[in-house]
Coordinates of N, CA, C and O in Angstrom, one line a residue:
M1 N -30.2 6.6 24.2 CA -29.9 5.2 23.8 C -30.1 5.0 22.3 O -29.3 4.4 21.7
R2 N -31.2 5.5 21.8 CA -31.5 5.4 20.4 C -30.4 6.0 19.5 O -30.1 5.5 18.4
T3 N -29.9 7.2 19.9 CA -28.9 7.9 19.2 C -27.6 7.0 19.1 O -27.0 7.0 18.0
G4 N -27.3 6.4 20.1 CA -26.1 5.5 20.1 C -26.2 4.4 19.1 O -25.2 4.1 18.4
I5 N -27.4 3.8 19.0 CA -27.6 2.7 18.0 C -27.5 3.2 16.6 O -26.9 2.7 15.7
S6 N -28.1 4.4 16.4 CA -28.1 5.0 15.0 C -26.6 5.3 14.6 O -26.3 5.1 13.5
E7 N -25.9 5.9 15.6 CA -24.5 6.2 15.3 C -23.7 4.9 15.0 O -22.9 4.9 14.0
T8 N -23.9 3.9 15.7 CA -23.3 2.6 15.5 C -23.6 2.0 14.1 O -22.7 1.6 13.4
I9 N -24.9 2.1 13.7 CA -25.3 1.6 12.4 C -24.7 2.4 11.3 O -24.1 1.9 10.3
C10 N -24.6 3.7 11.5 CA -24.0 4.6 10.5 C -22.5 4.3 10.3 O -22.0 4.2 9.2
T11 N -21.9 4.1 11.5 CA -20.4 3.8 11.4 C -20.2 2.5 10.7 O -19.3 2.4 9.9
M12 N -21.0 1.5 11.0 CA -20.9 0.2 10.4 C -21.1 0.3 8.9 O -20.4 -0.3 8.1
K13 N -22.1 1.0 8.5 CA -22.4 1.2 7.0 C -21.2 1.9 6.3 O -20.8 1.5 5.2
T14 N -20.6 2.9 7.0 CA -19.5 3.5 6.4 C -18.3 2.6 6.2 O -17.7 2.5 5.2
R15 N -18.0 1.8 7.3 CA -16.9 0.8 7.2 C -17.2 -0.2 6.2 O -16.3 -0.6 5.4
L16 N -18.4 -0.7 6.1 CA -18.7 -1.7 5.1 C -18.6 -1.2 3.7 O -18.2 -1.8 2.8
G17 N -19.0 0.1 3.5 CA -18.9 0.7 2.2 C -17.4 0.8 1.8 O -17.1 0.6 0.6
C18 N -16.6 1.1 2.7 CA -15.1 1.2 2.4 C -14.6 -0.2 2.0 O -13.9 -0.3 1.1
L19 N -15.0 -1.2 2.7 CA -14.6 -2.6 2.4 C -15.1 -3.0 1.1 O -14.4 -3.7 0.3
S20 N -16.3 -2.7 0.8 CA -16.9 -3.2 -0.5 C -16.2 -2.6 -1.7 O -16.2 -3.2 -2.8
N21 N -15.6 -1.4 -1.5 CA -14.9 -0.8 -2.6 C -13.4 -0.9 -2.5 O -12.7 -0.2 -3.2
K22 N -12.9 -1.8 -1.7 CA -11.5 -1.7 -1.3 C -10.5 -1.8 -2.5 O -9.6 -1.1 -2.5
S23 N -10.7 -2.7 -3.4 CA -9.7 -2.8 -4.5 C -9.6 -1.6 -5.4 O -8.6 -1.5 -6.1
D24 N -10.6 -0.8 -5.4 CA -10.5 0.4 -6.3 C -10.6 1.7 -5.4 O -10.9 2.7 -6.0
S25 N -10.3 1.6 -4.2 CA -10.4 2.7 -3.3 C -9.1 3.4 -3.0 O -8.9 4.0 -2.0
Y26 N -8.2 3.3 -4.0 CA -6.9 4.0 -3.8 C -7.1 5.5 -3.8 O -8.1 6.0 -4.4
N27 N -6.3 6.2 -3.1 CA -6.3 7.7 -3.2 C -5.5 8.2 -4.4 O -5.1 7.4 -5.2
D28 N -5.3 9.4 -4.5 CA -4.5 10.0 -5.6 C -3.1 9.4 -5.6 O -2.4 9.5 -4.6
F29 N -2.7 8.7 -6.6 CA -1.5 8.0 -6.7 C -0.4 8.9 -7.4 O 0.7 8.5 -7.6
S30 N -0.8 10.1 -7.7 CA 0.2 11.0 -8.4 C 1.4 11.3 -7.5 O 2.4 11.7 -8.0
E31 N 1.3 11.1 -6.2 CA 2.4 11.5 -5.3 C 3.7 10.7 -5.6 O 4.8 11.1 -5.4
F32 N 3.5 9.4 -6.2 CA 4.7 8.7 -6.5 C 4.9 8.5 -8.0 O 5.8 7.8 -8.4
L33 N 4.1 9.2 -8.8 CA 4.3 9.1 -10.3 C 4.8 10.4 -10.8 O 4.2 11.4 -10.6
P34 N 5.9 10.4 -11.6 CA 6.4 11.6 -12.1 C 5.6 12.0 -13.3 O 4.9 11.2 -13.9
P35 N 5.6 13.3 -13.7 CA 4.8 13.7 -14.8 C 5.2 13.1 -16.1 O 4.5 13.0 -17.0
A36 N 6.5 12.7 -16.2 CA 7.0 12.2 -17.5 C 7.1 10.7 -17.5 O 8.0 10.2 -18.2
L37 N 6.3 10.0 -16.8 CA 6.3 8.5 -16.9 C 5.8 8.1 -18.2 O 4.7 8.4 -18.6
S38 N 6.5 7.3 -18.9 CA 6.1 6.9 -20.3 C 5.2 5.7 -20.3 O 5.2 4.9 -19.4
T39 N 4.4 5.6 -21.3 CA 3.5 4.5 -21.5 C 4.3 3.2 -21.6 O 4.0 2.2 -21.0
D40 N 5.5 3.2 -22.3 CA 6.3 2.1 -22.4 C 6.8 1.5 -21.0 O 6.8 0.3 -20.8
E41 N 7.2 2.5 -20.1 CA 7.6 2.1 -18.8 C 6.5 1.4 -18.1 O 6.7 0.3 -17.5
V42 N 5.3 2.0 -18.1 CA 4.2 1.4 -17.4 C 3.7 0.1 -17.9 O 3.4 -0.8 -17.2
V43 N 3.8 0.0 -19.3 CA 3.4 -1.3 -19.9 C 4.4 -2.4 -19.6 O 4.0 -3.5 -19.4
R44 N 5.7 -2.0 -19.4 CA 6.7 -3.0 -19.1 C 6.4 -3.6 -17.7 O 6.8 -4.8 -17.5
W45 N 5.7 -2.9 -16.9 CA 5.4 -3.5 -15.6 C 4.5 -4.8 -15.8 O 4.6 -5.7 -14.9
S46 N 3.8 -4.8 -16.8 CA 2.9 -6.0 -17.1 C 3.7 -7.2 -17.7 O 3.2 -8.3 -17.8
E47 N 5.0 -7.0 -18.0 CA 5.8 -8.0 -18.6 C 6.3 -9.0 -17.6 O 6.4 -10.2 -17.9
S48 N 6.5 -8.5 -16.4 CA 7.0 -9.4 -15.3 C 6.8 -8.8 -14.0 O 6.9 -7.5 -13.9
F49 N 6.6 -9.6 -13.0 CA 6.5 -9.0 -11.6 C 7.8 -8.3 -11.2 O 7.8 -7.3 -10.6
D50 N 9.0 -8.9 -11.6 CA 10.2 -8.3 -11.3 C 10.4 -6.9 -12.0 O 10.9 -6.0 -11.3
Q51 N 9.9 -6.8 -13.2 CA 9.9 -5.4 -13.9 C 9.2 -4.4 -13.0 O 9.6 -3.3 -12.9
L52 N 8.0 -4.8 -12.5 CA 7.2 -4.0 -11.7 C 7.9 -3.5 -10.4 O 8.1 -2.3 -10.1
I53 N 8.4 -4.5 -9.6 CA 8.9 -4.2 -8.3 C 10.3 -3.6 -8.3 O 10.8 -3.0 -7.4
S54 N 11.0 -3.8 -9.5 CA 12.4 -3.2 -9.6 C 12.3 -1.8 -10.2 O 13.3 -1.1 -10.2
H55 N 11.1 -1.3 -10.6 CA 11.0 0.0 -11.2 C 10.8 1.0 -10.1 O 10.0 0.8 -9.1
K56 N 11.5 2.2 -10.2 CA 11.4 3.2 -9.2 C 10.0 3.6 -8.8 O 9.7 3.9 -7.7
Y57 N 9.1 3.6 -9.8 CA 7.7 4.0 -9.5 C 6.7 2.8 -9.5 O 5.6 2.9 -9.0
G58 N 7.2 1.7 -10.0 CA 6.3 0.5 -10.0 C 6.1 0.0 -8.6 O 5.0 -0.4 -8.2
L59 N 7.2 -0.1 -7.8 CA 7.1 -0.6 -6.4 C 6.2 0.2 -5.6 O 5.3 -0.3 -4.9
P60 N 6.3 1.6 -5.6 CA 5.3 2.4 -4.8 C 3.9 2.2 -5.3 O 2.9 2.2 -4.5
A61 N 3.7 2.0 -6.6 CA 2.3 1.8 -7.1 C 1.8 0.5 -6.6 O 0.6 0.4 -6.2
F62 N 2.6 -0.6 -6.6 CA 2.2 -1.9 -6.2 C 1.9 -1.9 -4.7 O 0.9 -2.4 -4.2
R63 N 2.8 -1.2 -3.9 CA 2.5 -1.0 -2.4 C 1.2 -0.4 -2.2 O 0.4 -0.8 -1.3
T64 N 0.9 0.7 -2.9 CA -0.4 1.4 -2.7 C -1.5 0.5 -3.0 O -2.5 0.5 -2.3
F65 N -1.4 -0.3 -4.1 CA -2.5 -1.2 -4.5 C -2.7 -2.2 -3.3 O -3.8 -2.5 -2.9
L66 N -1.6 -2.8 -2.8 CA -1.7 -3.8 -1.8 C -2.3 -3.2 -0.5 O -3.1 -3.9 0.2
K67 N -2.1 -2.0 -0.2 CA -2.7 -1.3 0.9 C -4.2 -1.3 0.7 O -5.0 -1.5 1.7
T68 N -4.7 -1.1 -0.5 CA -6.1 -1.1 -0.7 C -6.7 -2.5 -0.6 O -7.9 -2.6 -0.3
E69 N -5.9 -3.5 -0.8 CA -6.3 -4.9 -0.6 C -6.1 -5.4 0.8 O -6.3 -6.6 1.0
F70 N -5.6 -4.6 1.7 CA -5.3 -5.0 3.0 C -4.3 -6.1 3.1 O -4.4 -7.0 3.9
S71 N -3.3 -6.1 2.1 CA -2.3 -7.2 2.1 C -0.9 -6.7 1.9 O -0.1 -7.3 1.3
D72 N -0.7 -5.5 2.4 CA 0.6 -4.9 2.2 C 1.7 -5.5 3.0 O 2.9 -5.3 2.8
E73 N 1.4 -6.4 4.0 CA 2.4 -7.1 4.8 C 3.4 -7.9 3.9 O 4.6 -8.0 4.2
N74 N 2.9 -8.4 2.8 CA 3.8 -9.2 1.9 C 4.9 -8.4 1.3 O 6.0 -8.7 1.4
I75 N 4.5 -7.3 0.7 CA 5.6 -6.4 0.1 C 6.4 -5.8 1.2 O 7.6 -5.6 1.0
E76 N 5.9 -5.4 2.3 CA 6.6 -4.9 3.4 C 7.7 -5.9 3.9 O 8.8 -5.5 4.2
F77 N 7.3 -7.1 4.0 CA 8.2 -8.2 4.4 C 9.3 -8.4 3.4 O 10.5 -8.4 3.7
W78 N 8.9 -8.4 2.1 CA 9.9 -8.6 1.0 C 10.9 -7.4 1.0 O 12.1 -7.7 0.9
M79 N 10.4 -6.2 1.2 CA 11.3 -5.0 1.3 C 12.2 -5.1 2.5 O 13.4 -4.8 2.4
A80 N 11.7 -5.5 3.6 CA 12.5 -5.7 4.8 C 13.6 -6.7 4.6 O 14.8 -6.5 5.0
C81 N 13.3 -7.8 3.9 CA 14.3 -8.8 3.6 C 15.4 -8.2 2.6 O 16.6 -8.5 2.8
E82 N 15.0 -7.4 1.7 CA 16.0 -6.8 0.8 C 17.0 -5.9 1.6 O 18.2 -5.9 1.4
E83 N 16.4 -5.2 2.5 CA 17.3 -4.3 3.4 C 18.2 -5.2 4.3 O 19.3 -4.9 4.5
Y84 N 17.6 -6.3 4.8 CA 18.3 -7.2 5.7 C 19.5 -7.8 5.0 O 20.6 -7.9 5.6
K85 N 19.4 -8.2 3.7 CA 20.5 -8.8 3.0 C 21.7 -7.8 2.8 O 22.8 -8.3 2.6
K86 N 21.5 -6.5 2.9 CA 22.5 -5.5 2.7 C 23.4 -5.3 4.0 O 24.4 -4.7 3.9
L87 N 22.9 -5.8 5.1 CA 23.6 -5.6 6.4 C 24.9 -6.4 6.5 O 24.9 -7.6 6.0
K88 N 25.9 -5.8 7.0 CA 27.2 -6.5 7.2 C 27.5 -6.9 8.6 O 28.0 -8.0 8.9
S89 N 27.1 -6.1 9.5 CA 27.4 -6.3 10.9 C 26.5 -7.4 11.5 O 25.3 -7.5 11.3
S90 N 27.2 -8.4 12.2 CA 26.4 -9.5 12.8 C 25.5 -9.0 13.9 O 24.4 -9.5 14.1
T91 N 25.8 -7.9 14.6 CA 24.9 -7.3 15.6 C 23.7 -6.8 14.9 O 22.6 -7.0 15.4
K92 N 23.9 -6.0 13.8 CA 22.7 -5.5 13.1 C 21.9 -6.6 12.5 O 20.7 -6.5 12.4
L93 N 22.5 -7.6 11.9 CA 21.8 -8.8 11.4 C 20.9 -9.4 12.4 O 19.7 -9.7 12.2
L94 N 21.4 -9.6 13.6 CA 20.7 -10.2 14.7 C 19.5 -9.3 15.1 O 18.3 -9.8 15.2
S95 N 19.7 -8.1 15.3 CA 18.7 -7.1 15.7 C 17.6 -7.1 14.6 O 16.4 -7.2 14.9
K96 N 18.0 -6.9 13.3 CA 17.0 -6.8 12.2 C 16.2 -8.1 12.1 O 15.0 -8.2 11.8
A97 N 16.9 -9.3 12.2 CA 16.3 -10.6 12.1 C 15.2 -10.7 13.1 O 14.1 -11.2 12.8
N98 N 15.5 -10.4 14.4 CA 14.5 -10.5 15.5 C 13.3 -9.6 15.2 O 12.2 -10.0 15.4
K99 N 13.6 -8.4 14.7 CA 12.5 -7.5 14.4 C 11.6 -8.0 13.3 O 10.4 -8.0 13.4
I100 N 12.2 -8.5 12.2 CA 11.5 -9.1 11.1 C 10.7 -10.3 11.6 O 9.5 -10.5 11.2
F101 N 11.3 -11.2 12.4 CA 10.6 -12.4 12.8 C 9.4 -12.0 13.7 O 8.3 -12.5 13.5
K102 N 9.6 -11.1 14.6 CA 8.5 -10.7 15.5 C 7.3 -10.0 14.7 O 6.2 -10.1 15.1
E103 N 7.7 -9.2 13.7 CA 6.7 -8.4 13.0 C 5.9 -9.2 11.9 O 4.7 -9.0 11.7
F104 N 6.7 -10.2 11.3 CA 6.1 -10.8 10.1 C 6.0 -12.4 10.2 O 5.1 -12.9 9.6
I105 N 6.9 -13.0 10.8 CA 7.0 -14.5 10.7 C 6.4 -15.2 11.8 O 5.8 -16.3 11.6
D106 N 6.6 -14.8 13.0 CA 6.1 -15.5 14.2 C 4.6 -15.7 14.1 O 3.9 -14.9 13.5
V107 N 4.1 -16.8 14.6 CA 2.7 -17.1 14.7 C 2.0 -16.0 15.5 O 2.5 -15.6 16.6
Q108 N 1.0 -15.4 15.0 CA 0.3 -14.3 15.6 C 1.1 -13.0 15.6 O 0.8 -12.1 16.4
A109 N 2.0 -12.9 14.7 CA 2.8 -11.6 14.5 C 1.8 -10.5 14.1 O 0.8 -10.9 13.4
P110 N 2.0 -9.3 14.4 CA 1.1 -8.2 14.1 C 0.8 -8.1 12.6 O -0.3 -7.8 12.2
R111 N 1.8 -8.4 11.8 CA 1.7 -8.4 10.3 C 2.1 -9.7 9.7 O 2.8 -9.8 8.7
E112 N 1.5 -10.8 10.3 CA 1.9 -12.2 9.9 C 1.7 -12.4 8.4 O 0.7 -12.2 7.9
I113 N 2.8 -13.0 7.8 CA 2.7 -13.4 6.4 C 2.3 -14.8 6.3 O 2.4 -15.6 7.3
N114 N 1.9 -15.3 5.2 CA 1.3 -16.6 5.0 C 2.5 -17.6 4.6 O 2.8 -17.7 3.4
L115 N 3.0 -18.2 5.6 CA 4.1 -19.2 5.4 C 3.6 -20.6 5.9 O 2.9 -20.6 6.9
D116 N 4.0 -21.6 5.2 CA 3.7 -23.0 5.6 C 4.6 -23.2 6.9 O 5.6 -22.6 7.1
Y117 N 4.1 -24.2 7.6 CA 4.8 -24.6 8.9 C 6.3 -24.9 8.7 O 7.1 -24.4 9.4
R118 N 6.6 -25.7 7.7 CA 8.0 -26.1 7.4 C 8.9 -24.9 7.2 O 10.0 -24.8 7.7
T119 N 8.4 -24.0 6.3 CA 9.2 -22.8 6.0 C 9.4 -21.9 7.2 O 10.5 -21.4 7.5
R120 N 8.3 -21.7 7.9 CA 8.4 -20.9 9.2 C 9.4 -21.5 10.1 O 10.2 -20.7 10.7
E121 N 9.4 -22.8 10.3 CA 10.3 -23.4 11.3 C 11.7 -23.4 10.8 O 12.6 -23.1 11.6
R122 N 11.9 -23.6 9.5 CA 13.3 -23.5 9.0 C 13.9 -22.1 9.1 O 15.0 -21.9 9.4
T123 N 13.0 -21.2 8.8 CA 13.4 -19.8 8.9 C 13.8 -19.4 10.4 O 14.8 -18.8 10.7
K124 N 12.9 -19.9 11.3 CA 13.2 -19.6 12.7 C 14.5 -20.2 13.1 O 15.3 -19.6 13.8
Q125 N 14.8 -21.5 12.7 CA 16.1 -22.1 13.0 C 17.3 -21.3 12.4 O 18.3 -21.1 13.0
S126 N 17.1 -20.9 11.2 CA 18.1 -20.2 10.5 C 18.4 -18.8 11.1 O 19.6 -18.4 11.1
L127 N 17.4 -18.2 11.8 CA 17.6 -16.9 12.4 C 18.2 -17.1 13.8 O 18.6 -16.1 14.4
A128 N 18.4 -18.3 14.3 CA 19.1 -18.5 15.6 C 20.6 -18.0 15.4 O 21.2 -17.5 16.4
D129 N 21.1 -18.2 14.3 CA 22.5 -17.7 14.0 C 22.4 -17.0 12.6 O 22.8 -17.6 11.6
P130 N 21.9 -15.8 12.6 CA 21.6 -15.2 11.3 C 22.7 -14.8 10.4 O 23.8 -14.5 10.8
T131 N 22.5 -15.0 9.1 CA 23.4 -14.6 8.0 C 22.5 -13.8 7.1 O 21.3 -13.8 7.2
P132 N 23.2 -13.1 6.1 CA 22.4 -12.3 5.1 C 21.4 -13.2 4.3 O 20.4 -12.6 3.8
N133 N 21.6 -14.5 4.3 CA 20.7 -15.4 3.5 C 19.7 -16.1 4.4 O 18.9 -16.9 3.8
S134 N 19.6 -15.8 5.6 CA 18.7 -16.5 6.5 C 17.2 -16.4 6.2 O 16.4 -17.3 6.5
L135 N 16.8 -15.3 5.5 CA 15.4 -15.1 5.2 C 15.1 -15.4 3.7 O 13.9 -15.3 3.3
N136 N 16.1 -15.9 3.0 CA 15.9 -16.2 1.5 C 14.7 -17.1 1.2 O 13.9 -16.8 0.3
E137 N 14.6 -18.2 1.9 CA 13.5 -19.1 1.6 C 12.1 -18.5 1.9 O 11.2 -18.6 1.0
A138 N 12.0 -17.9 3.0 CA 10.7 -17.2 3.3 C 10.4 -16.1 2.3 O 9.3 -15.9 1.9
Q139 N 11.4 -15.3 2.0 CA 11.3 -14.2 1.0 C 10.8 -14.8 -0.3 O 10.0 -14.2 -1.0
A140 N 11.5 -15.9 -0.8 CA 11.1 -16.5 -2.0 C 9.7 -17.0 -2.1 O 8.9 -16.8 -3.1
K141 N 9.2 -17.5 -1.0 CA 7.8 -18.0 -0.9 C 6.8 -16.8 -1.0 O 5.8 -16.9 -1.7
I142 N 7.1 -15.7 -0.3 CA 6.3 -14.5 -0.4 C 6.3 -13.9 -1.7 O 5.3 -13.4 -2.3
Y143 N 7.5 -13.8 -2.3 CA 7.6 -13.3 -3.7 C 6.7 -14.1 -4.6 O 6.0 -13.5 -5.4
S144 N 6.8 -15.4 -4.5 CA 6.0 -16.3 -5.4 C 4.5 -16.1 -5.2 O 3.7 -16.0 -6.1
L145 N 4.1 -15.9 -3.9 CA 2.7 -15.7 -3.6 C 2.2 -14.4 -4.2 O 1.2 -14.3 -4.8
M146 N 3.0 -13.3 -4.1 CA 2.7 -12.0 -4.7 C 2.6 -12.1 -6.2 O 1.7 -11.6 -6.8
E147 N 3.6 -12.8 -6.8 CA 3.7 -12.9 -8.2 C 2.5 -13.7 -8.8 O 1.9 -13.3 -9.8
K148 N 2.0 -14.7 -8.1 CA 0.9 -15.5 -8.6 C -0.5 -15.0 -8.2 O -1.4 -15.3 -8.9
D149 N -0.5 -14.2 -7.1 CA -1.8 -13.8 -6.6 C -2.1 -12.3 -6.7 O -2.9 -11.8 -7.5
S150 N -1.2 -11.5 -6.1 CA -1.5 -10.0 -6.0 C -1.1 -9.4 -7.4 O -1.8 -8.4 -7.8
Y151 N 0.0 -9.8 -8.0 CA 0.4 -9.2 -9.2 C -0.7 -9.2 -10.3 O -1.0 -8.2 -10.9
P152 N -1.3 -10.4 -10.6 CA -2.3 -10.4 -11.6 C -3.5 -9.5 -11.3 O -4.1 -8.9 -12.2
R153 N -3.8 -9.4 -10.0 CA -4.9 -8.5 -9.6 C -4.6 -7.1 -9.8 O -5.4 -6.3 -10.2
F154 N -3.3 -6.8 -9.5 CA -2.8 -5.4 -9.7 C -3.0 -5.0 -11.2 O -3.5 -4.0 -11.5
L155 N -2.6 -5.9 -12.1 CA -2.7 -5.6 -13.5 C -4.1 -5.5 -14.0 O -4.3 -4.8 -15.0
R156 N -5.0 -6.1 -13.4 CA -6.5 -6.0 -13.7 C -7.1 -4.8 -13.0 O -8.3 -4.5 -13.3
S157 N -6.5 -4.2 -12.1 CA -7.1 -3.2 -11.2 C -7.3 -1.9 -12.0 O -6.7 -1.6 -12.9
K158 N -8.3 -1.2 -11.5 CA -8.6 0.1 -12.0 C -7.4 1.0 -11.8 O -7.1 1.9 -12.6
M159 N -6.7 0.9 -10.7 CA -5.6 1.7 -10.4 C -4.5 1.6 -11.5 O -4.0 2.6 -12.0
Y160 N -4.1 0.3 -11.9 CA -3.1 0.1 -12.9 C -3.6 0.7 -14.3 O -2.9 1.4 -15.0
Q161 N -4.9 0.4 -14.6 CA -5.5 0.9 -15.8 C -5.4 2.4 -15.9 O -5.1 3.0 -16.9
D162 N -5.7 3.1 -14.7 CA -5.7 4.5 -14.7 C -4.2 5.0 -14.9 O -4.0 6.1 -15.5
I163 N -3.3 4.3 -14.3 CA -1.9 4.7 -14.5 C -1.5 4.6 -16.0 O -0.8 5.5 -16.5
V164 N -1.8 3.5 -16.6 CA -1.6 3.3 -18.1 C -2.2 4.5 -18.9 O -1.6 5.1 -19.7
N165 N -3.5 4.7 -18.6 CA -4.2 5.7 -19.3 C -3.6 7.1 -19.1 O -3.5 7.9 -20.0
R166 N -3.2 7.4 -17.9 CA -2.6 8.7 -17.6 C -1.3 8.8 -18.3 O -1.0 9.9 -18.9
A167 N -0.4 7.8 -18.3 CA 0.8 7.8 -19.0 C 0.6 8.0 -20.5 O 1.3 8.8 -21.2
H168 N -0.4 7.3 -21.0 CA -0.7 7.4 -22.5 C -1.2 8.9 -22.8 O -0.7 9.4 -23.8
A169 N -2.0 9.4 -22.0 CA -2.5 10.8 -22.2 C -1.4 11.8 -22.1 O -1.3 12.7 -23.0
Q170 N -0.5 11.6 -21.2 CA 0.7 12.5 -21.1 C 1.6 12.4 -22.3 O 2.1 13.4 -22.8
G171 N 1.7 11.2 -22.8 CA 2.5 10.9 -24.0 C 1.9 11.6 -25.2 O 2.6 12.2 -26.1
Q172 N 0.6 11.6 -25.3 CA -0.1 12.2 -26.4 C 0.1 13.7 -26.4 O 0.3 14.4 -27.4
R173 N 0.0 14.3 -25.1 CA 0.2 15.8 -25.0 C 1.6 16.2 -25.4 O 1.8 17.2 -26.0
R174 N 2.6 15.3 -25.0 CA 4.0 15.7 -25.3 C 4.2 15.6 -26.8 O 5.1 16.3 -27.4
S175 N 3.6 14.7 -27.5 CA 3.8 14.6 -29.0 C 3.1 15.6 -29.8 O 3.3 15.6 -31.0
V176 N 2.2 16.3 -29.2 CA 1.4 17.3 -30.0 C 2.2 18.6 -30.1 O 3.0 19.0 -29.4

């Protein structure tokens, strides 16, 4: 009996330790950064949220950061919407719309995003007869939320600072 309690306490301490370090607990991010990423490219990410998420390596860096913050559902929803807009077939639109709704938009969805009631209801109505633009309003709300909340935290994070420093150090080595 005593061993079970000790194991439980140890497990809880480990989990709490992970949570307390969550925003700087990213793993090696080199998997998505090329060796020749320039300081200018990385610094440009700080100029606008759009610069970050439209960059080939900025988006994976931001996704990794959001995973450490336990809020990657926002970027995953945004990316799903980007893919959804590219669909041409009404059958595929309907299928993907249902999948996105069940995963992100529906109340109590497994990866529920933070939408106000009005936006959620209008999106639900729009998805009854889906078009490539059916998710635009919800996507814009989540984009704005990430831009105002997650993006500034990303720029202040140890992860982003490490990426900048690494790019700078690589630039120094190349110029020598």
